[in-house]
mmCIF file of C-alpha atoms and ligand atoms in Angstrom:
data_model
loop_
_atom_site.group_PDB
_atom_site.id
_atom_site.type_symbol
_atom_site.label_atom_id
_atom_site.label_comp_id
_atom_site.label_asym_id
_atom_site.label_seq_id
_atom_site.Cartn_x
_atom_site.Cartn_y
_atom_site.Cartn_z
ATOM 1 C CA MET A 1 0.194 -0.063 -0.027
ATOM 2 C CA ALA A 2 1.479 3.055 -1.279
ATOM 3 C CA LYS A 3 1.925 5.863 1.836
ATOM 4 C CA ALA A 4 -0.615 8.391 -0.358
ATOM 5 C CA ASP A 5 -3.591 5.618 -0.190
ATOM 6 C CA PRO A 6 -6.635 7.325 1.386
ATOM 7 C CA ALA A 7 -8.386 5.675 4.308
ATOM 8 C CA SER A 8 -11.561 6.171 2.335
ATOM 9 C CA LEU A 9 -12.498 7.234 -1.009
ATOM 10 C CA LEU A 10 -15.489 8.609 -2.791
ATOM 11 C CA THR A 11 -15.773 8.271 -6.319
ATOM 12 C CA VAL A 12 -18.354 10.351 -8.484
ATOM 13 C CA ASP A 13 -19.043 9.331 -11.948
ATOM 14 C CA LEU A 14 -19.919 12.604 -13.702
ATOM 15 C CA GLY A 15 -20.358 10.803 -17.043
ATOM 16 C CA ALA A 16 -23.183 8.748 -15.119
ATOM 17 C CA ILE A 17 -24.701 12.168 -13.497
ATOM 18 C CA VAL A 18 -24.705 13.747 -17.236
ATOM 19 C CA ALA A 19 -26.072 10.312 -18.486
ATOM 20 C CA ASN A 20 -28.987 10.653 -15.936
ATOM 21 C CA TRP A 21 -29.701 14.510 -16.995
ATOM 22 C CA ARG A 22 -29.748 13.499 -20.525
ATOM 23 C CA ASP A 23 -32.468 10.650 -19.848
ATOM 24 C CA LEU A 24 -34.313 13.027 -18.005
ATOM 25 C CA ALA A 25 -33.905 16.044 -20.340
ATOM 26 C CA ALA A 26 -35.331 13.452 -23.070
ATOM 27 C CA ARG A 27 -38.520 12.512 -20.953
ATOM 28 C CA VAL A 28 -39.528 16.165 -20.728
ATOM 29 C CA ALA A 29 -38.713 17.429 -24.042
ATOM 30 C CA PRO A 30 -39.552 19.805 -25.611
ATOM 31 C CA ALA A 31 -39.704 21.314 -22.153
ATOM 32 C CA ARG A 32 -36.179 21.932 -20.818
ATOM 33 C CA CYS A 33 -34.256 20.397 -18.113
ATOM 34 C CA ALA A 34 -32.490 22.179 -15.436
ATOM 35 C CA ALA A 35 -30.292 20.800 -12.615
ATOM 36 C CA VAL A 36 -31.153 21.156 -8.674
ATOM 37 C CA VAL A 37 -27.205 21.183 -7.382
ATOM 38 C CA LYS A 38 -28.174 22.541 -3.848
ATOM 39 C CA ALA A 39 -26.640 21.160 -0.786
ATOM 40 C CA ASP A 40 -23.366 20.872 -2.621
ATOM 41 C CA GLY A 41 -24.809 18.943 -5.472
ATOM 42 C CA TYR A 42 -26.676 16.586 -3.115
ATOM 43 C CA GLY A 43 -23.283 15.946 -1.322
ATOM 44 C CA LEU A 44 -21.419 15.066 -4.615
ATOM 45 C CA GLY A 45 -19.888 18.320 -5.125
ATOM 46 C CA SER A 46 -21.938 20.920 -6.697
ATOM 47 C CA VAL A 47 -19.282 22.965 -8.713
ATOM 48 C CA ALA A 48 -18.173 19.351 -10.513
ATOM 49 C CA VAL A 49 -21.700 18.481 -11.228
ATOM 50 C CA ALA A 50 -22.727 22.035 -12.368
ATOM 51 C CA ARG A 51 -19.413 22.310 -14.808
ATOM 52 C CA ALA A 52 -20.142 18.820 -16.292
ATOM 53 C CA LEU A 53 -23.952 19.391 -16.969
ATOM 54 C CA ALA A 54 -23.124 22.939 -18.298
ATOM 55 C CA LYS A 55 -20.650 21.177 -20.822
ATOM 56 C CA ALA A 56 -23.667 18.723 -21.690
ATOM 57 C CA GLY A 57 -25.848 21.721 -22.437
ATOM 58 C CA CYS A 58 -27.664 22.642 -19.094
ATOM 59 C CA ARG A 59 -28.671 25.939 -18.791
ATOM 60 C CA ASP A 60 -30.749 26.135 -15.600
ATOM 61 C CA PHE A 61 -29.212 25.748 -12.227
ATOM 62 C CA PHE A 62 -31.053 25.919 -8.905
ATOM 63 C CA VAL A 63 -29.499 26.078 -5.430
ATOM 64 C CA ALA A 64 -30.935 26.866 -1.952
ATOM 65 C CA ARG A 65 -28.528 29.145 -0.335
ATOM 66 C CA LEU A 66 -27.091 31.879 -1.644
ATOM 67 C CA ASN A 67 -23.175 30.991 -0.796
ATOM 68 C CA GLU A 68 -24.389 27.745 -2.795
ATOM 69 C CA GLY A 69 -25.343 29.903 -5.858
ATOM 70 C CA LEU A 70 -22.165 31.916 -5.719
ATOM 71 C CA ALA A 71 -20.045 28.771 -5.805
ATOM 72 C CA VAL A 72 -22.205 27.616 -9.074
ATOM 73 C CA ARG A 73 -22.401 30.875 -10.617
ATOM 74 C CA ASP A 74 -18.456 30.848 -10.916
ATOM 75 C CA ALA A 75 -18.772 27.184 -12.289
ATOM 76 C CA VAL A 76 -20.967 27.805 -15.215
ATOM 77 C CA PRO A 77 -21.157 30.053 -18.062
ATOM 78 C CA GLU A 78 -22.908 33.533 -17.589
ATOM 79 C CA THR A 79 -25.510 32.677 -19.917
ATOM 80 C CA ALA A 80 -26.803 30.050 -17.548
ATOM 81 C CA ARG A 81 -29.286 31.029 -14.785
ATOM 82 C CA VAL A 82 -28.625 30.226 -11.539
ATOM 83 C CA THR A 83 -31.670 30.560 -9.123
ATOM 84 C CA VAL A 84 -31.513 30.550 -5.310
ATOM 85 C CA LEU A 85 -34.352 29.122 -3.910
ATOM 86 C CA ASP A 86 -34.222 30.330 -0.430
ATOM 87 C CA GLY A 87 -35.618 33.820 -1.003
ATOM 88 C CA LEU A 88 -33.988 37.182 -1.247
ATOM 89 C CA MET A 89 -33.327 38.472 2.378
ATOM 90 C CA LYS A 90 -32.911 42.080 3.117
ATOM 91 C CA GLY A 91 -29.669 43.559 1.964
ATOM 92 C CA GLU A 92 -28.698 40.865 -0.617
ATOM 93 C CA ALA A 93 -30.346 42.572 -3.668
ATOM 94 C CA ALA A 94 -27.153 44.594 -4.800
ATOM 95 C CA LEU A 95 -25.019 41.372 -4.330
ATOM 96 C CA TYR A 96 -27.532 39.076 -6.267
ATOM 97 C CA ARG A 97 -27.423 41.735 -9.064
ATOM 98 C CA ARG A 98 -23.844 41.996 -9.156
ATOM 99 C CA ARG A 99 -23.241 38.483 -9.599
ATOM 100 C CA ASN A 100 -26.062 37.624 -12.107
ATOM 101 C CA LEU A 101 -28.088 35.445 -9.666
ATOM 102 C CA THR A 102 -31.627 35.269 -9.983
ATOM 103 C CA PRO A 103 -33.658 35.507 -6.444
ATOM 104 C CA SER A 104 -36.644 33.408 -5.806
ATOM 105 C CA LEU A 105 -39.272 36.225 -4.754
ATOM 106 C CA ASN A 106 -41.195 34.200 -2.306
ATOM 107 C CA ASP A 107 -43.225 36.846 -0.333
ATOM 108 C CA PRO A 108 -44.434 40.836 -1.212
ATOM 109 C CA GLY A 109 -41.740 42.065 0.678
ATOM 110 C CA GLN A 110 -38.815 40.393 -1.475
ATOM 111 C CA ILE A 111 -40.678 41.266 -4.823
ATOM 112 C CA ALA A 112 -40.687 45.191 -3.430
ATOM 113 C CA GLU A 113 -37.027 44.677 -2.674
ATOM 114 C CA TRP A 114 -36.186 43.126 -6.157
ATOM 115 C CA SER A 115 -38.435 46.000 -7.649
ATOM 116 C CA ALA A 116 -36.712 48.859 -5.944
ATOM 117 C CA GLN A 117 -33.348 47.242 -6.748
ATOM 118 C CA ALA A 118 -34.255 47.182 -10.469
ATOM 119 C CA LYS A 119 -35.436 50.744 -10.461
ATOM 120 C CA ALA A 120 -32.404 51.871 -8.772
ATOM 121 C CA ALA A 121 -30.164 50.380 -11.371
ATOM 122 C CA GLY A 122 -32.432 51.425 -14.206
ATOM 123 C CA GLU A 123 -32.662 47.863 -15.765
ATOM 124 C CA LYS A 124 -34.758 45.134 -15.724
ATOM 125 C CA LEU A 125 -33.898 42.368 -13.305
ATOM 126 C CA ALA A 126 -35.025 38.333 -13.672
ATOM 127 C CA ALA A 127 -36.511 36.808 -11.027
ATOM 128 C CA THR A 128 -38.244 33.325 -10.183
ATOM 129 C CA LEU A 129 -41.928 33.830 -9.013
ATOM 130 C CA HIS A 130 -42.683 30.881 -6.475
ATOM 131 C CA PHE A 131 -46.247 30.297 -5.725
ATOM 132 C CA ASP A 132 -47.144 28.136 -2.697
ATOM 133 C CA THR A 133 -49.460 25.276 -4.043
ATOM 134 C CA GLY A 134 -49.658 23.204 -0.954
ATOM 135 C CA MET A 135 -45.955 22.829 0.550
ATOM 136 C CA SER A 136 -46.651 25.746 3.072
ATOM 137 C CA ARG A 137 -42.922 26.373 3.378
ATOM 138 C CA LEU A 138 -41.719 29.041 0.653
ATOM 139 C CA GLY A 139 -43.846 30.712 -1.873
ATOM 140 C CA LEU A 140 -46.170 33.332 -2.111
ATOM 141 C CA THR A 141 -49.608 32.081 -0.433
ATOM 142 C CA PRO A 142 -52.663 32.396 -2.697
ATOM 143 C CA LYS A 143 -53.764 35.442 -0.992
ATOM 144 C CA GLU A 144 -50.464 37.145 -1.884
ATOM 145 C CA GLY A 145 -50.704 35.936 -5.143
ATOM 146 C CA ASP A 146 -53.999 37.136 -5.820
ATOM 147 C CA ALA A 147 -52.709 40.652 -4.346
ATOM 148 C CA LEU A 148 -50.104 40.358 -6.764
ATOM 149 C CA LEU A 149 -52.248 39.776 -9.939
ATOM 150 C CA ALA A 150 -54.671 42.685 -8.812
ATOM 151 C CA ASP A 151 -51.746 45.323 -8.951
ATOM 152 C CA ARG A 152 -49.030 44.135 -11.568
ATOM 153 C CA THR A 153 -47.297 47.392 -10.443
ATOM 154 C CA LYS A 154 -45.726 45.874 -8.016
ATOM 155 C CA LEU A 155 -43.486 44.051 -10.505
ATOM 156 C CA ASP A 156 -42.092 47.154 -12.026
ATOM 157 C CA GLY A 157 -38.474 46.474 -13.081
ATOM 158 C CA ILE A 158 -38.960 42.798 -12.426
ATOM 159 C CA ALA A 159 -38.537 40.392 -15.438
ATOM 160 C CA PRO A 160 -39.789 37.054 -14.493
ATOM 161 C CA ALA A 161 -37.515 34.113 -15.651
ATOM 162 C CA TYR A 162 -39.813 31.095 -14.057
ATOM 163 C CA VAL A 163 -43.153 30.918 -12.369
ATOM 164 C CA MET A 164 -42.507 27.849 -10.192
ATOM 165 C CA SER A 165 -44.223 25.998 -7.428
ATOM 166 C CA HIS A 166 -42.978 22.682 -5.778
ATOM 167 C CA LEU A 167 -45.000 19.253 -5.138
ATOM 168 C CA VAL A 168 -45.553 17.969 -1.887
ATOM 169 C CA SER A 169 -45.868 14.097 -2.630
ATOM 170 C CA SER A 170 -44.783 13.472 -6.117
ATOM 171 C CA GLU A 171 -42.891 10.257 -5.486
ATOM 172 C CA GLU A 172 -46.735 8.928 -4.794
ATOM 173 C CA ARG A 173 -48.020 8.820 -8.203
ATOM 174 C CA ASP A 174 -51.756 8.268 -6.877
ATOM 175 C CA ASN A 175 -51.677 10.645 -4.258
ATOM 176 C CA PRO A 176 -54.514 13.027 -5.104
ATOM 177 C CA ILE A 177 -52.353 16.036 -3.712
ATOM 178 C CA ASN A 178 -50.569 16.041 -7.068
ATOM 179 C CA ALA A 179 -53.748 17.003 -9.063
ATOM 180 C CA ALA A 180 -54.620 19.417 -6.775
ATOM 181 C CA GLN A 181 -51.519 21.010 -6.715
ATOM 182 C CA LEU A 182 -51.154 20.559 -10.698
ATOM 183 C CA ALA A 183 -54.895 22.624 -10.967
ATOM 184 C CA ALA A 184 -53.595 25.256 -8.565
ATOM 185 C CA PHE A 185 -50.493 25.819 -10.294
ATOM 186 C CA LYS A 186 -52.373 26.340 -13.597
ATOM 187 C CA LYS A 187 -54.077 29.331 -12.301
ATOM 188 C CA TRP A 188 -50.682 31.049 -11.587
ATOM 189 C CA ARG A 189 -49.239 29.882 -14.823
ATOM 190 C CA ALA A 190 -52.042 31.404 -16.886
ATOM 191 C CA ALA A 191 -51.379 34.918 -15.411
ATOM 192 C CA PHE A 192 -48.020 34.759 -16.935
ATOM 193 C CA PRO A 193 -48.481 33.006 -20.258
ATOM 194 C CA ASP A 194 -45.028 34.289 -21.544
ATOM 195 C CA VAL A 195 -43.146 33.369 -18.494
ATOM 196 C CA ALA A 196 -41.503 29.822 -18.500
ATOM 197 C CA ALA A 197 -43.284 27.621 -16.109
ATOM 198 C CA SER A 198 -41.405 25.436 -13.728
ATOM 199 C CA PHE A 199 -43.249 22.354 -11.649
ATOM 200 C CA ALA A 200 -41.825 19.051 -11.492
ATOM 201 C CA ASN A 201 -38.934 17.573 -9.438
ATOM 202 C CA SER A 202 -37.630 14.488 -10.204
ATOM 203 C CA SER A 203 -40.600 12.275 -9.373
ATOM 204 C CA GLY A 204 -42.808 15.047 -10.778
ATOM 205 C CA ILE A 205 -41.349 14.168 -13.984
ATOM 206 C CA PHE A 206 -42.766 10.715 -14.000
ATOM 207 C CA LEU A 207 -46.014 11.972 -13.358
ATOM 208 C CA GLY A 208 -46.722 12.472 -16.939
ATOM 209 C CA PRO A 209 -46.234 15.325 -19.516
ATOM 210 C CA GLU A 210 -48.892 17.437 -17.898
ATOM 211 C CA TYR A 211 -46.332 18.164 -15.253
ATOM 212 C CA HIS A 212 -43.681 19.207 -17.032
ATOM 213 C CA PHE A 213 -44.385 22.673 -18.333
ATOM 214 C CA ASP A 214 -41.360 24.549 -19.829
ATOM 215 C CA VAL A 215 -38.562 23.672 -17.161
ATOM 216 C CA ALA A 216 -38.026 20.783 -14.927
ATOM 217 C CA ARG A 217 -36.065 20.527 -11.992
ATOM 218 C CA PRO A 218 -34.825 17.364 -11.120
ATOM 219 C CA GLY A 219 -32.259 16.699 -8.168
ATOM 220 C CA CYS A 220 -32.148 13.316 -6.728
ATOM 221 C CA ALA A 221 -32.620 11.324 -9.782
ATOM 222 C CA LEU A 222 -29.491 13.103 -11.223
ATOM 223 C CA TYR A 223 -27.696 11.626 -8.659
ATOM 224 C CA GLY A 224 -29.254 8.082 -9.085
ATOM 225 C CA ILE A 225 -31.783 8.254 -6.404
ATOM 226 C CA ASN A 226 -34.887 6.365 -7.433
ATOM 227 C CA PRO A 227 -37.504 8.834 -8.710
ATOM 228 C CA THR A 228 -39.987 6.164 -8.796
ATOM 229 C CA PRO A 229 -39.743 4.000 -5.541
ATOM 230 C CA ASP A 230 -42.711 1.587 -6.519
ATOM 231 C CA ARG A 231 -40.972 0.599 -9.413
ATOM 232 C CA PRO A 232 -37.294 -0.357 -10.676
ATOM 233 C CA ASN A 233 -34.634 2.492 -10.751
ATOM 234 C CA PRO A 234 -34.553 4.023 -14.319
ATOM 235 C CA MET A 235 -31.542 5.904 -13.072
ATOM 236 C CA ARG A 236 -27.973 5.020 -13.207
ATOM 237 C CA GLY A 237 -25.881 5.095 -9.831
ATOM 238 C CA THR A 238 -23.380 7.938 -9.902
ATOM 239 C CA ALA A 239 -21.300 7.330 -6.270
ATOM 240 C CA LYS A 240 -19.182 4.816 -5.103
ATOM 241 C CA LEU A 241 -17.841 4.950 -1.234
ATOM 242 C CA GLU A 242 -15.218 2.639 -0.235
ATOM 243 C CA ALA A 243 -13.234 2.445 3.220
ATOM 244 C CA ARG A 244 -10.192 0.817 4.140
ATOM 245 C CA ILE A 245 -9.815 -2.436 6.554
ATOM 246 C CA LEU A 246 -7.663 -0.877 9.366
ATOM 247 C CA GLN A 247 -7.378 -4.180 11.352
ATOM 248 C CA VAL A 248 -8.602 -7.742 11.774
ATOM 249 C CA ARG A 249 -8.914 -9.829 14.567
ATOM 250 C CA GLU A 250 -10.372 -13.047 16.120
ATOM 251 C CA ILE A 251 -12.765 -13.304 18.809
ATOM 252 C CA ASP A 252 -14.763 -15.686 20.424
ATOM 253 C CA SER A 253 -17.379 -15.916 23.193
ATOM 254 C CA PRO A 254 -17.979 -14.305 25.719
ATOM 255 C CA GLN A 255 -16.251 -11.270 24.068
ATOM 256 C CA THR A 256 -18.150 -7.963 22.604
ATOM 257 C CA VAL A 257 -17.420 -5.499 20.276
ATOM 258 C CA GLY A 258 -18.018 -1.982 20.133
ATOM 259 C CA TYR A 259 -19.048 0.706 22.648
ATOM 260 C CA GLY A 260 -21.784 -0.396 24.627
ATOM 261 C CA ALA A 261 -20.927 -4.008 24.348
ATOM 262 C CA MET A 262 -24.007 -4.270 21.847
ATOM 263 C CA TRP A 263 -22.957 -7.252 19.738
ATOM 264 C CA LYS A 264 -21.658 -10.419 21.558
ATOM 265 C CA ALA A 265 -19.669 -13.285 19.988
ATOM 266 C CA THR A 266 -21.442 -16.678 20.001
ATOM 267 C CA ARG A 267 -18.919 -18.215 17.795
ATOM 268 C CA PRO A 268 -15.441 -17.942 16.901
ATOM 269 C CA THR A 269 -15.734 -14.580 14.728
ATOM 270 C CA ARG A 270 -13.367 -12.568 12.543
ATOM 271 C CA VAL A 271 -13.566 -9.001 12.979
ATOM 272 C CA ALA A 272 -12.679 -6.355 10.402
ATOM 273 C CA THR A 273 -12.653 -2.599 11.689
ATOM 274 C CA ILE A 274 -13.093 -0.149 8.749
ATOM 275 C CA ALA A 275 -11.998 3.857 8.448
ATOM 276 C CA CYS A 276 -15.533 5.184 8.184
ATOM 277 C CA GLY A 277 -17.939 6.108 10.914
ATOM 278 C CA TYR A 278 -20.881 8.607 11.781
ATOM 279 C CA ALA A 279 -18.323 11.726 11.239
ATOM 280 C CA ASP A 280 -18.371 10.600 7.723
ATOM 281 C CA GLY A 281 -21.987 10.654 7.500
ATOM 282 C CA TRP A 282 -22.285 6.968 7.918
ATOM 283 C CA LEU A 283 -25.528 6.990 10.654
ATOM 284 C CA ARG A 284 -25.710 5.340 13.734
ATOM 285 C CA THR A 285 -28.929 3.828 12.688
ATOM 286 C CA PHE A 286 -27.058 1.532 10.678
ATOM 287 C CA GLN A 287 -26.539 -0.364 13.656
ATOM 288 C CA GLY A 288 -27.534 -4.153 13.175
ATOM 289 C CA LYS A 289 -28.748 -3.559 9.648
ATOM 290 C CA GLY A 290 -25.949 -2.077 7.675
ATOM 291 C CA GLN A 291 -23.379 -3.878 5.389
ATOM 292 C CA ALA A 292 -20.166 -3.545 3.547
ATOM 293 C CA TRP A 293 -19.300 -5.559 0.265
ATOM 294 C CA LEU A 294 -16.193 -7.267 -0.829
ATOM 295 C CA ASP A 295 -15.257 -9.806 -3.610
ATOM 296 C CA GLY A 296 -18.976 -10.429 -4.246
ATOM 297 C CA ARG A 297 -19.743 -11.077 -0.604
ATOM 298 C CA SER A 298 -22.005 -9.249 2.150
ATOM 299 C CA LEU A 299 -20.218 -8.147 5.265
ATOM 300 C CA PRO A 300 -22.501 -7.231 8.218
ATOM 301 C CA PHE A 301 -22.125 -4.071 10.379
ATOM 302 C CA ILE A 302 -21.601 -5.498 13.870
ATOM 303 C CA GLY A 303 -21.616 -3.565 17.193
ATOM 304 C CA ARG A 304 -22.274 0.125 17.161
ATOM 305 C CA VAL A 305 -21.136 2.535 14.402
ATOM 306 C CA SER A 306 -18.694 4.908 16.145
ATOM 307 C CA MET A 307 -17.079 8.444 15.092
ATOM 308 C CA ASP A 308 -14.431 7.039 12.965
ATOM 309 C CA LEU A 309 -15.103 3.198 12.694
ATOM 310 C CA ILE A 310 -17.217 0.391 11.785
ATOM 311 C CA THR A 311 -16.739 -3.352 12.707
ATOM 312 C CA LEU A 312 -17.724 -5.998 10.428
ATOM 313 C CA ASP A 313 -18.225 -9.671 10.693
ATOM 314 C CA VAL A 314 -15.774 -11.175 7.944
ATOM 315 C CA SER A 315 -15.774 -15.088 9.350
ATOM 316 C CA ASP A 316 -16.733 -16.087 5.882
ATOM 317 C CA VAL A 317 -14.572 -13.916 3.857
ATOM 318 C CA PRO A 318 -10.986 -14.858 4.371
ATOM 319 C CA THR A 319 -9.993 -12.108 1.695
ATOM 320 C CA ALA A 320 -10.809 -9.433 4.152
ATOM 321 C CA THR A 321 -7.397 -8.503 5.153
ATOM 322 C CA GLN A 322 -5.945 -5.290 6.673
ATOM 323 C CA GLY A 323 -5.515 -2.693 3.874
ATOM 324 C CA ARG A 324 -8.185 -3.962 1.459
ATOM 325 C CA MET A 325 -11.180 -1.442 0.642
ATOM 326 C CA VAL A 326 -14.457 -2.303 1.123
ATOM 327 C CA GLU A 327 -17.680 -1.032 -0.612
ATOM 328 C CA LEU A 328 -20.360 0.870 1.494
ATOM 329 C CA LEU A 329 -22.211 2.530 -1.315
ATOM 330 C CA GLY A 330 -22.043 1.555 -5.100
ATOM 331 C CA PRO A 331 -22.854 -1.079 -7.446
ATOM 332 C CA ASN A 332 -23.330 -3.490 -4.995
ATOM 333 C CA LEU A 333 -24.947 -1.273 -2.369
ATOM 334 C CA PRO A 334 -27.190 1.061 -4.237
ATOM 335 C CA VAL A 335 -27.802 4.376 -2.481
ATOM 336 C CA ASP A 336 -31.931 3.406 -1.930
ATOM 337 C CA ASP A 337 -30.995 -0.036 -0.326
ATOM 338 C CA VAL A 338 -28.187 1.960 1.629
ATOM 339 C CA ALA A 339 -31.087 4.264 3.019
ATOM 340 C CA ALA A 340 -33.475 1.824 3.661
ATOM 341 C CA SER A 341 -30.984 -0.160 5.918
ATOM 342 C CA ALA A 342 -30.438 2.990 7.896
ATOM 343 C CA GLY A 343 -34.144 3.896 8.112
ATOM 344 C CA THR A 344 -33.759 6.882 6.053
ATOM 345 C CA ILE A 345 -33.980 8.027 2.159
ATOM 346 C CA GLY A 346 -31.434 8.525 -0.302
ATOM 347 C CA TYR A 347 -31.268 12.272 -0.036
ATOM 348 C CA GLU A 348 -30.121 12.153 3.368
ATOM 349 C CA ILE A 349 -27.617 9.560 2.754
ATOM 350 C CA LEU A 350 -25.962 11.337 0.252
ATOM 351 C CA THR A 351 -26.088 15.079 1.628
ATOM 352 C CA ARG A 352 -24.321 13.340 4.640
ATOM 353 C CA LEU A 353 -21.413 12.039 2.902
ATOM 354 C CA GLY A 354 -18.431 13.563 5.071
ATOM 355 C CA ALA A 355 -15.479 15.661 4.421
ATOM 356 C CA ARG A 356 -12.937 13.379 5.107
ATOM 357 C CA PHE A 357 -13.117 10.830 1.986
ATOM 358 C CA ALA A 358 -10.603 11.652 -0.513
ATOM 359 C CA ARG A 359 -12.813 12.308 -3.818
ATOM 360 C CA THR A 360 -12.014 11.397 -7.432
ATOM 361 C CA TYR A 361 -14.363 12.458 -10.130
ATOM 362 C CA ILE A 362 -14.491 10.383 -13.226
ATOM 363 C CA GLU A 363 -14.834 12.811 -16.048
ATOM 364 C CA PRO A 364 -17.626 12.346 -18.625
HETATM 365 C C1 LIG B 1 -35.002 20.136 -3.940
HETATM 366 C C2 LIG B 1 -35.641 20.691 -5.065
HETATM 367 C C3 LIG B 1 -36.099 19.907 -5.995
HETATM 368 C C4 LIG B 1 -35.552 18.833 -6.326
HETATM 369 O O1 LIG B 1 -36.083 17.917 -5.870
HETATM 370 P P1 LIG B 1 -35.682 16.361 -6.384
HETATM 371 O O2 LIG B 1 -36.831 15.495 -5.569
HETATM 372 O O3 LIG B 1 -34.216 15.879 -5.295
HETATM 373 O O4 LIG B 1 -35.821 16.159 -7.583
HETATM 374 C C5 LIG B 1 -36.969 20.955 -7.003
HETATM 375 N N1 LIG B 1 -37.334 21.950 -6.398
HETATM 376 C C6 LIG B 1 -37.447 22.593 -5.502
HETATM 377 C C7 LIG B 1 -37.935 23.898 -4.924
HETATM 378 C C8 LIG B 1 -36.422 22.206 -4.675
HETATM 379 O O5 LIG B 1 -36.354 22.339 -3.404
#
């Protein structure tokens, strides 16, 4: 083992992310396909992902936070639009304008702030108008939306780039909330017939063409999470996580393994300790359910997940030796299966991926 070999390695397949984006773009055509790269590109690296997708032709990017927007702005051409979903906070308008970021305007105060900025600058400024159709988190309430339609001078100086809303339960195909939100969104969309309408997230794309409008906003599906949980995953896996075996030992009853003596040997057992723990985002809720993979074999987690280490039962896998890398996420352990074994969703597994991994990007 060379000195520089990392203890843990995250490999991100940008080619697979681009392939997923192209797949989604074909599904929504003639609508455009944006890319949601918030939370550092769902943990995989927003700058690398945005750069690869921009090269592939993507021109619409969405992030949550302003600082995420600043990072993505530098990674993509100036002609690509970068929308910040959080909304325009007081005092931020000049920075948004200077850096060519598109704010999502989520309440009347934000509309007033952006309109004032446009008038002061003497130019039209682009914005996303977010109408809440059921999520009740961000966006104009129906009452605020009606007030805006009744007095459009509030939009003076503003050139809306998108009219958008966000689905509540799109991964549940038969949930009637989907159709109710669609009906509500059509009203706001009709009030701005010349503005691009954006409605569908990843799962929304699979609800059918009437959900596509002009610009789809997939996130999770780009990264390989199944947007159709009741059906086989149409997307490609994009990330592989491997951790090194640091030490191997033999134990027998009545020895226990790890904090709290949560696992007790009942037979002679080979235990491998690997360089990954909850500080790397590998959750404590994997206890008793998680697994690693090596040479075509499953290696069950035993004992507690600790901060830096996880212990595996490698009794049946003699090739599990010190220095080998085991797979924790990848072709043998798809993100949705990994998430299910921790009692969570793929989004949380990816966005919690830690900062200690060496990272390799496979270019498209
Ligand atoms: C996160 C987010 C998306 C992407 O959702 P996925 O389910 O990951 O495809 C789209 N739109 C908005 C407003 C979001 O916050």
